[in-house]
Structure formats: C-alpha cells, structure tokens
Coordinates of N, CA, C and O and ligand atoms in Angstrom, one line a residue:
X191 N 13.9 -5.4 27.1 CA 13.5 -6.6 27.9 C 13.4 -7.9 27.1 O 12.2 -7.9 26.4
X192 N 14.3 -8.8 27.3 CA 14.1 -10.1 26.7 C 12.9 -10.9 27.0 O 12.4 -10.8 28.2
X193 N 12.3 -11.5 26.2 CA 10.9 -12.4 26.5 C 11.5 -13.8 26.5 O 12.1 -14.2 25.5
X194 N 11.3 -14.7 27.5 CA 11.8 -15.8 27.7 C 10.9 -16.9 26.7 O 9.8 -16.6 26.5
X195 N 11.5 -17.9 26.0 CA 10.9 -18.7 25.3 C 9.9 -18.4 24.0 O 8.5 -18.5 24.1
X196 N 10.5 -17.4 23.3 CA 9.6 -16.7 22.1 C 9.1 -18.0 21.3 O 9.6 -18.8 20.9
X197 N 7.9 -17.6 21.2 CA 7.1 -18.3 20.0 C 6.2 -17.6 19.3 O 5.5 -16.7 20.1
X198 N 6.2 -17.7 17.9 CA 5.2 -16.8 17.1 C 4.7 -17.7 16.1 O 5.5 -18.2 15.2
X199 N 3.5 -17.8 16.0 CA 2.8 -18.8 15.1 C 2.7 -18.2 13.7 O 2.7 -18.9 12.8
X200 N 3.0 -16.8 13.5 CA 3.0 -16.2 12.1 C 4.2 -15.9 11.6 O 4.5 -15.1 10.7
X201 N 5.3 -16.7 12.1 CA 6.8 -16.4 11.4 C 6.9 -17.0 10.3 O 6.3 -18.1 9.8
X202 N 7.3 -16.3 9.1 CA 7.4 -16.9 7.8 C 8.1 -18.3 7.8 O 9.3 -18.5 8.6
X203 N 7.9 -19.2 6.8 CA 8.3 -20.5 6.8 C 9.8 -20.2 6.5 O 10.1 -19.2 5.6
X204 N 10.8 -20.9 7.2 CA 12.1 -20.9 6.8 C 13.0 -20.1 7.9 O 14.2 -19.8 7.8
X205 N 12.2 -19.5 8.7 CA 12.9 -18.7 9.8 C 12.6 -19.2 11.1 O 11.4 -19.7 11.5
X206 N 13.4 -19.2 12.0 CA 13.3 -19.8 13.4 C 13.6 -18.6 14.3 O 14.7 -18.0 14.3
X207 N 12.5 -18.1 15.1 CA 12.9 -17.0 16.0 C 13.7 -17.6 17.4 O 13.3 -18.3 18.1
X208 N 14.7 -16.6 17.4 CA 15.7 -17.1 18.6 C 15.4 -16.1 19.7 O 15.6 -16.5 20.9
X209 N 14.9 -14.8 19.5 CA 14.8 -14.0 20.6 C 13.7 -13.0 20.2 O 13.8 -12.4 19.2
X210 N 13.0 -12.2 21.2 CA 12.2 -11.2 21.0 C 12.5 -10.2 22.2 O 12.8 -10.6 23.1
X211 N 12.8 -9.0 21.7 CA 13.2 -7.8 22.6 C 12.2 -6.8 22.3 O 12.0 -6.3 21.1
X212 N 11.7 -6.0 23.4 CA 10.8 -5.1 23.2 C 11.2 -3.8 24.1 O 11.9 -4.2 25.3
X213 N 11.0 -2.7 23.7 CA 10.9 -1.5 24.5 C 9.7 -0.9 24.3 O 8.9 -1.4 23.9
X214 N 9.5 0.2 24.8 CA 8.4 1.0 24.9 C 7.5 1.2 23.5 O 6.2 1.1 23.3
X215 N 8.5 1.4 22.4 CA 7.8 1.5 21.1 C 8.2 0.9 20.0 O 8.0 0.9 18.9
X216 N 9.2 -0.2 20.4 CA 9.6 -1.1 19.4 C 9.8 -2.5 19.6 O 9.8 -2.8 21.0
X217 N 9.9 -3.5 18.7 CA 9.9 -4.9 19.0 C 11.1 -5.1 18.1 O 11.0 -4.9 16.9
X218 N 12.1 -6.0 18.6 CA 13.2 -6.5 17.8 C 12.9 -8.0 17.7 O 13.1 -8.8 18.9
X219 N 13.0 -8.6 16.6 CA 12.7 -10.0 16.5 C 14.1 -10.6 15.9 O 14.4 -10.3 15.0
X220 N 14.8 -11.6 16.7 CA 15.9 -11.9 16.2 C 15.6 -13.3 15.9 O 15.2 -14.1 16.4
X221 N 16.3 -13.8 14.4 CA 15.7 -15.2 13.8 C 17.2 -15.5 13.1 O 17.9 -14.8 12.7
X222 N 16.9 -16.8 12.5 CA 17.9 -17.3 11.7 C 17.1 -18.1 10.7 O 16.0 -18.7 10.9
X223 N 17.9 -18.4 9.5 CA 17.2 -19.1 8.6 C 17.4 -20.6 8.8 O 18.2 -21.2 9.7
X224 N 16.4 -21.5 8.3 CA 16.6 -22.9 8.6 C 16.8 -23.8 7.5 O 16.9 -25.0 7.8
X225 N 16.6 -23.2 6.3 CA 16.7 -24.2 5.1 C 18.1 -25.0 5.2 O 19.1 -24.3 5.6
X226 N 18.0 -26.2 4.6 CA 19.4 -27.0 4.9 C 20.3 -26.6 3.5 O 21.5 -26.9 3.7
X227 N 19.8 -26.1 2.6 CA 20.6 -25.7 1.5 C 20.1 -24.3 0.9 O 18.9 -24.0 1.3
X228 N 20.9 -23.8 -0.1 CA 20.5 -22.5 -0.8 C 20.8 -22.9 -2.4 O 21.7 -23.6 -2.7
X229 N 20.1 -22.3 -3.2 CA 20.5 -22.4 -4.6 C 21.4 -21.3 -5.3 O 20.9 -20.0 -4.8
X230 N 22.3 -21.5 -5.8 CA 23.2 -20.5 -6.6 C 22.5 -19.9 -7.7 O 21.6 -20.5 -8.3
X231 N 22.5 -18.4 -7.6 CA 21.8 -17.5 -8.5 C 22.3 -17.7 -10.0 O 21.5 -17.4 -10.8
X232 N 23.5 -18.3 -10.2 CA 24.1 -18.3 -11.3 C 23.8 -19.5 -12.0 O 23.3 -19.7 -13.4
X233 N 24.1 -20.7 -11.4 CA 23.8 -22.0 -12.0 C 22.6 -22.7 -11.5 O 22.2 -23.7 -12.2
X234 N 22.0 -22.4 -10.4 CA 20.8 -22.9 -10.0 C 20.9 -24.0 -9.3 O 20.0 -24.6 -8.6
X235 N 22.3 -24.5 -8.9 CA 22.5 -25.8 -8.2 C 22.5 -25.4 -6.8 O 22.9 -24.4 -6.2
X236 N 21.9 -26.5 -5.9 CA 21.8 -26.2 -4.6 C 23.1 -26.7 -3.9 O 23.9 -27.4 -4.3
X237 N 23.5 -25.9 -2.8 CA 24.8 -26.1 -2.3 C 24.3 -26.1 -0.5 O 23.3 -25.6 0.1
X238 N 25.0 -27.2 0.2 CA 25.0 -27.1 1.4 C 26.3 -26.8 2.3 O 26.5 -26.8 3.5
X239 N 27.2 -26.2 1.5 CA 28.6 -25.9 1.9 C 28.5 -24.3 2.4 O 28.6 -23.4 1.5
X240 N 28.5 -24.2 3.9 CA 28.2 -23.0 4.5 C 29.6 -22.2 4.4 O 30.6 -23.0 5.0
X241 N 29.8 -21.1 4.0 CA 31.2 -20.3 3.9 C 31.1 -19.4 5.4 O 32.1 -19.6 5.8
X242 N 30.0 -18.7 5.5 CA 30.0 -17.8 6.7 C 28.6 -17.5 6.9 O 27.7 -17.6 6.2
X243 N 28.5 -16.5 7.9 CA 27.2 -15.9 8.3 C 27.3 -14.5 8.4 O 28.5 -14.0 8.8
X244 N 26.0 -13.8 8.3 CA 26.3 -12.4 8.8 C 24.7 -12.1 8.9 O 23.8 -12.8 8.7
X245 N 24.4 -10.7 9.4 CA 23.3 -10.4 9.9 C 22.6 -9.5 8.8 O 23.2 -8.5 8.3
X246 N 21.4 -9.5 8.7 CA 20.5 -8.6 7.8 C 19.6 -8.0 8.7 O 19.1 -8.8 9.7
X247 N 19.1 -6.8 8.5 CA 18.1 -6.2 9.3 C 17.0 -5.8 8.2 O 17.4 -5.0 7.2
X248 N 15.8 -5.9 8.8 CA 14.5 -5.5 8.1 C 13.6 -4.9 9.0 O 13.2 -5.3 9.9
X249 N 13.0 -3.5 8.4 CA 11.8 -3.2 9.0 C 10.8 -4.0 8.6 O 10.6 -4.3 7.4
X250 N 9.6 -4.0 9.3 CA 8.4 -4.7 9.0 C 7.4 -3.9 9.6 O 7.3 -3.0 10.1
X251 N 6.0 -4.4 9.2 CA 4.8 -3.7 9.5 C 4.7 -3.7 11.2 O 5.2 -4.7 11.6
X252 N 4.2 -2.7 11.8 CA 4.1 -2.6 13.1 C 3.4 -3.7 13.8 O 2.4 -4.4 13.1
X253 N 3.5 -3.9 15.1 CA 2.7 -5.0 15.6 C 2.4 -4.4 17.2 O 3.2 -3.8 17.9
X254 N 1.1 -4.2 17.4 CA 0.4 -3.7 18.7 C 1.2 -2.2 19.1 O 1.6 -1.8 19.8
X255 N 1.1 -1.6 17.8 CA 1.7 0.0 17.8 C 3.1 0.0 18.0 O 3.7 1.0 18.4
X256 N 3.8 -1.1 17.9 CA 5.2 -1.2 18.2 C 6.0 -1.2 16.5 O 5.5 -2.0 16.1
X257 N 7.0 -0.4 16.3 CA 7.6 -0.6 15.1 C 8.4 -2.0 15.4 O 9.1 -2.3 16.4
X258 N 8.3 -2.7 14.1 CA 9.1 -4.0 14.2 C 10.3 -4.1 13.2 O 10.3 -3.5 12.4
X259 N 11.4 -4.7 14.0 CA 12.7 -4.8 13.1 C 13.2 -6.3 13.2 O 12.9 -7.0 14.4
X260 N 13.3 -6.8 12.3 CA 13.6 -8.2 12.0 C 15.4 -8.2 12.0 O 15.9 -7.4 11.3
X261 N 16.0 -8.9 12.9 CA 17.4 -9.1 12.6 C 17.7 -10.7 12.4 O 17.3 -11.4 13.1
X262 N 18.1 -11.0 11.4 CA 18.1 -12.3 10.8 C 19.4 -12.8 10.4 O 20.2 -12.1 9.6
X263 N 20.0 -13.9 10.9 CA 21.2 -14.4 10.7 C 21.1 -15.3 9.2 O 20.3 -16.1 9.2
X264 N 21.9 -14.8 8.2 CA 21.7 -15.5 7.0 C 23.0 -16.2 6.7 O 24.1 -15.6 7.2
X265 N 23.2 -17.1 5.7 CA 24.4 -17.8 5.4 C 24.9 -17.6 4.1 O 24.1 -17.2 3.2
X266 N 26.2 -17.5 3.9 CA 26.9 -17.3 2.6 C 27.2 -18.9 2.2 O 28.0 -19.5 3.2
X267 N 27.0 -19.3 1.1 CA 27.2 -20.8 0.5 C 28.4 -20.8 -0.3 O 28.6 -19.9 -1.3
X268 N 29.1 -21.8 -0.4 CA 30.1 -22.1 -1.7 C 29.3 -22.9 -2.6 O 28.6 -23.9 -2.2
X269 N 29.3 -22.3 -4.0 CA 28.7 -23.3 -5.0 C 29.7 -24.3 -5.5 O 30.7 -24.0 -5.5
X270 N 29.0 -25.5 -5.5 CA 29.8 -26.6 -5.8 C 30.3 -26.7 -7.4 O 30.9 -27.4 -7.8
X271 N 29.6 -26.1 -8.2 CA 29.7 -26.0 -9.6 C 30.4 -24.8 -10.2 O 31.1 -24.9 -11.2
X272 N 30.1 -23.6 -9.5 CA 30.9 -22.4 -10.2 C 32.0 -22.1 -9.2 O 32.1 -21.9 -8.1
X273 N 33.2 -22.4 -10.1 CA 34.5 -22.2 -9.2 C 34.7 -20.8 -8.5 O 34.5 -19.8 -9.1
X274 N 34.9 -20.9 -7.3 CA 35.3 -19.8 -6.4 C 33.7 -18.9 -5.9 O 33.9 -17.9 -5.4
X275 N 32.8 -19.4 -6.6 CA 31.6 -18.5 -6.3 C 31.0 -18.8 -4.8 O 31.0 -19.8 -4.2
X276 N 30.8 -17.7 -4.2 CA 30.0 -17.5 -2.9 C 28.7 -16.9 -3.0 O 28.8 -15.7 -3.7
X277 N 27.7 -17.2 -2.5 CA 26.6 -16.5 -2.7 C 25.8 -16.6 -1.3 O 26.1 -17.4 -0.4
X278 N 24.9 -15.7 -1.1 CA 24.2 -15.4 0.1 C 22.6 -16.1 -0.1 O 22.1 -15.9 -1.2
X279 N 22.0 -16.6 1.0 CA 20.7 -17.1 0.8 C 19.7 -16.1 1.2 O 20.4 -14.8 1.7
X280 N 18.6 -16.2 0.9 CA 17.7 -15.0 1.1 C 17.0 -15.2 2.3 O 17.1 -16.4 3.1
X281 N 16.4 -14.3 2.9 CA 15.8 -14.1 4.2 C 14.3 -14.5 3.8 O 13.8 -13.5 3.5
X282 N 13.7 -15.7 4.1 CA 12.4 -15.9 3.4 C 11.4 -15.1 4.1 O 11.2 -14.9 5.3
X283 N 10.6 -14.6 3.1 CA 9.2 -14.0 3.6 C 9.5 -12.6 4.2 O 8.5 -12.1 4.6
X284 N 10.7 -12.0 3.8 CA 10.9 -10.6 4.4 C 11.3 -9.7 3.4 O 10.5 -8.9 3.2
X285 N 12.2 -9.9 2.6 CA 12.6 -9.0 1.2 C 13.4 -9.4 0.3 O 14.1 -10.4 0.5
X286 N 13.8 -8.5 -0.8 CA 14.4 -8.9 -1.6 C 15.8 -8.5 -1.2 O 16.2 -7.9 -0.3
X287 N 16.8 -9.1 -2.0 CA 18.3 -8.7 -2.1 C 18.5 -7.4 -1.6 O 18.1 -6.5 -2.4
X288 N 19.4 -7.0 -0.8 CA 19.8 -5.8 -0.3 C 18.5 -4.8 0.3 O 18.6 -3.7 0.5
X289 N 17.4 -5.5 0.5 CA 16.3 -4.7 0.9 C 16.5 -4.5 2.6 O 17.1 -5.2 3.2
X290 N 16.0 -3.3 3.1 CA 16.2 -3.0 4.5 C 14.8 -3.0 5.0 O 14.7 -2.8 6.2
X291 N 13.6 -3.3 4.2 CA 12.4 -3.6 4.7 C 11.6 -4.5 4.1 O 12.0 -4.8 3.1
X292 N 10.7 -5.2 4.7 CA 9.8 -6.3 4.3 C 9.2 -5.7 2.9 O 8.9 -4.6 2.9
X293 N 8.8 -6.6 2.2 CA 8.0 -6.2 0.9 C 6.8 -5.6 1.3 O 6.2 -4.6 0.7
X294 N 5.9 -6.2 2.4 CA 4.9 -5.7 2.8 C 5.0 -4.3 3.2 O 4.0 -3.5 3.2
X295 N 6.1 -4.0 3.9 CA 6.2 -2.6 4.6 C 6.4 -1.7 3.6 O 5.9 -0.5 3.3
X296 N 7.3 -2.1 2.5 CA 7.7 -1.1 1.4 C 6.3 -0.9 0.6 O 6.3 0.4 0.4
X297 N 5.3 -1.8 0.4 CA 4.2 -1.7 -0.2 C 3.1 -0.6 0.6 O 2.6 0.3 0.0
X298 N 3.0 -0.7 1.7 CA 2.2 0.1 2.5 C 2.8 1.7 2.6 O 2.1 2.6 2.5
X299 N 4.3 1.7 2.7 CA 4.9 3.1 2.9 C 4.7 3.6 1.4 O 4.5 5.0 1.2
X300 N 4.7 2.9 0.2 CA 4.8 3.6 -1.1 C 3.6 4.0 -1.2 O 3.2 5.2 -1.8
X301 N 2.4 3.3 -0.7 CA 0.9 3.6 -0.8 C 0.8 5.0 -0.3 O 0.1 5.9 -0.7
X302 N 1.3 5.0 1.1 CA 1.2 6.2 1.8 C 1.7 7.7 1.3 O 1.5 8.6 1.1
X303 N 3.1 7.2 0.7 CA 3.8 8.2 0.0 C 3.1 8.8 -1.2 O 2.8 9.8 -1.6
X304 N 2.4 7.8 -2.1 CA 1.8 8.2 -3.3 C 0.5 9.1 -3.0 O 0.2 10.1 -3.7
X305 N -0.1 8.9 -1.8 CA -1.2 9.6 -1.5 C -0.9 10.9 -0.8 O -1.5 12.0 -1.1
X306 N -0.1 10.9 0.1 CA 0.3 12.1 0.8 C 1.5 13.0 0.6 O 1.7 14.0 1.0
X307 N 2.4 12.3 -0.1 CA 3.5 13.0 -0.6 C 4.4 12.7 0.5 O 4.4 12.1 1.5
X308 N 5.9 13.4 0.4 CA 7.0 13.2 1.1 C 6.7 13.5 2.5 O 6.7 12.5 3.5
X309 N 7.0 14.8 3.0 CA 7.0 14.8 4.6 C 5.7 14.5 5.2 O 5.6 13.9 6.3
X310 N 4.4 14.9 4.7 CA 3.1 14.3 5.4 C 3.1 12.8 5.4 O 2.6 12.3 6.5
X311 N 3.5 12.2 4.4 CA 3.6 10.7 4.5 C 4.4 10.2 5.6 O 4.2 9.2 6.2
X312 N 5.7 10.9 5.7 CA 6.6 10.3 6.7 C 6.1 10.7 8.0 O 6.3 9.7 8.8
X313 N 5.4 11.7 8.3 CA 4.8 11.8 9.5 C 3.7 10.9 10.0 O 3.5 10.3 11.0
X314 N 3.0 10.6 9.1 CA 1.9 9.6 9.2 C 2.7 8.2 9.4 O 2.1 7.4 10.2
X315 N 3.5 7.9 8.6 CA 4.3 6.6 8.7 C 5.0 6.6 10.1 O 4.7 5.5 10.9
X316 N 5.5 7.7 10.6 CA 6.0 7.4 12.1 C 4.8 7.4 13.0 O 4.9 6.5 14.0
X317 N 3.6 8.2 12.9 CA 2.6 7.7 13.9 C 2.0 6.4 13.8 O 1.5 6.1 14.8
X318 N 2.1 5.7 12.5 CA 1.7 4.6 12.5 C 2.9 3.4 13.0 O 2.6 2.2 12.6
X319 N 3.8 3.7 13.5 CA 4.9 2.9 14.1 C 5.5 2.1 12.8 O 6.0 1.2 12.7
X320 N 5.7 3.1 11.6 CA 6.4 2.6 10.4 C 7.4 3.6 10.0 O 7.2 4.2 8.7
X321 N 8.3 4.1 10.8 CA 9.2 5.2 10.4 C 10.1 5.0 9.2 O 10.5 3.8 8.8
X322 N 10.2 6.0 8.3 CA 10.7 5.8 7.1 C 12.3 6.5 7.3 O 13.0 6.3 6.1
X323 N 12.7 6.8 8.1 CA 14.1 7.2 8.4 C 15.0 6.5 8.1 O 15.0 5.2 8.3
X324 N 16.0 6.8 7.1 CA 17.2 5.9 7.0 C 18.4 6.2 8.2 O 19.5 6.0 7.7
X325 N 18.0 6.7 9.1 CA 19.1 7.0 10.3 C 19.7 5.8 10.9 O 20.2 6.0 12.0
X326 N 19.6 4.5 10.6 CA 20.1 3.4 11.1 C 19.1 2.9 12.2 O 18.2 3.4 12.5
X327 N 19.4 1.9 12.8 CA 18.7 1.0 13.7 C 18.9 1.7 14.9 O 19.8 2.0 15.5
X328 N 17.6 1.5 15.8 CA 17.8 1.9 17.1 C 18.4 0.7 18.1 O 18.8 1.0 19.2
X329 N 18.4 -0.3 17.5 CA 18.9 -1.3 18.1 C 20.5 -1.7 18.1 O 20.9 -1.5 17.0
X330 N 21.0 -2.3 19.3 CA 22.7 -2.3 19.1 C 23.0 -3.4 18.1 O 22.3 -4.3 17.8
X331 N 24.0 -3.3 17.5 CA 24.6 -4.5 16.7 C 24.7 -5.7 17.5 O 24.9 -5.9 18.5
X332 N 24.4 -7.0 16.8 CA 24.4 -8.3 17.4 C 25.6 -8.6 17.6 O 26.7 -8.1 17.1
X333 N 25.9 -9.6 18.5 CA 27.2 -10.2 18.7 C 27.6 -11.0 17.7 O 26.9 -11.4 16.9
X334 N 28.9 -11.3 17.5 CA 29.3 -12.0 16.4 C 29.0 -13.6 16.4 O 28.8 -14.0 17.5
X335 N 28.6 -14.1 15.3 CA 28.0 -15.6 15.4 C 29.1 -16.4 15.9 O 30.4 -16.1 15.9
X336 N 28.8 -17.7 16.5 CA 29.8 -18.4 17.0 C 30.5 -19.1 16.1 O 30.1 -19.2 15.0
Ligands
ZN1554 ZN1 26.7 -21.9 -9.2

C-alpha cells in the first residue's frame, strides 16, 4: 500500500525519499541520491557528468516490527580527468560499496551471530524483523529510470 506524501525526519543526509510502501511485515523505502556531484575514487576529482543510473538495495534495521528495505537510485559519473573512467556514487548513510545491508544492520547481525551462533542467531534475527537470508528481495524490481 503506497503512502502518499512520504516524509521521514531521520532520512540520511544526501537521500530524498520518493516513496514508502508497506505490507504486513515489511517496509520498502524508495529513495534517490541528491548530491550534485561525486568524487572519482582514483583521482579524487569531483564530477557532475552523469553517465547512467541504477538501483541498489539495502536491508536496514527494523521499524515498528517491520523489516526495512531501502531501494536507492544511484548514479554513475564520468570522470573528467581519468580517460574513459566511469564510477558510481555511494548511497550516503547506508552501506559500503557492494553492501546489501546497512552498516548498522550488519553490526547488529554480527553481534547476534557472535553471541548465538549460526542457526539460533538467524532465528532471532528473523524474529526481530532482521532476516539474514540471502534469498533475494521480497519486493518486485523497480521500473527502469526515465
Ligand atoms: Zn578520476
């Protein structure tokens, strides 16, 4: 069920929430990055030359007993100084490159795993709306960007 006029006061800086969708046990937050530029990881120079966009998905800490998934549209930029180099911006406040969960969720799940071990930790994580399964997202893929 889409929620009209989504607004969240605790959204990480650099993200704009476009949509919130919830069902009985889960919340999907669709957002995009807002920075005007990104820095090349090789030379450190800022670029505003957008090459393309794509979607990243992050699990996050639960909210009101609902598993939270962020779907963030991030951009690839062309570097003005490195010939032919294309790089992706980070999703601010969520996770490292190629991460599938936020840093804060990874920290909590690691703590649970260290204390309880594999299967008991996975059961507790599911009970706390932080499933550790790598079976893919429960949410359908987003439409292609305009
Ligand atoms: Zn560069």
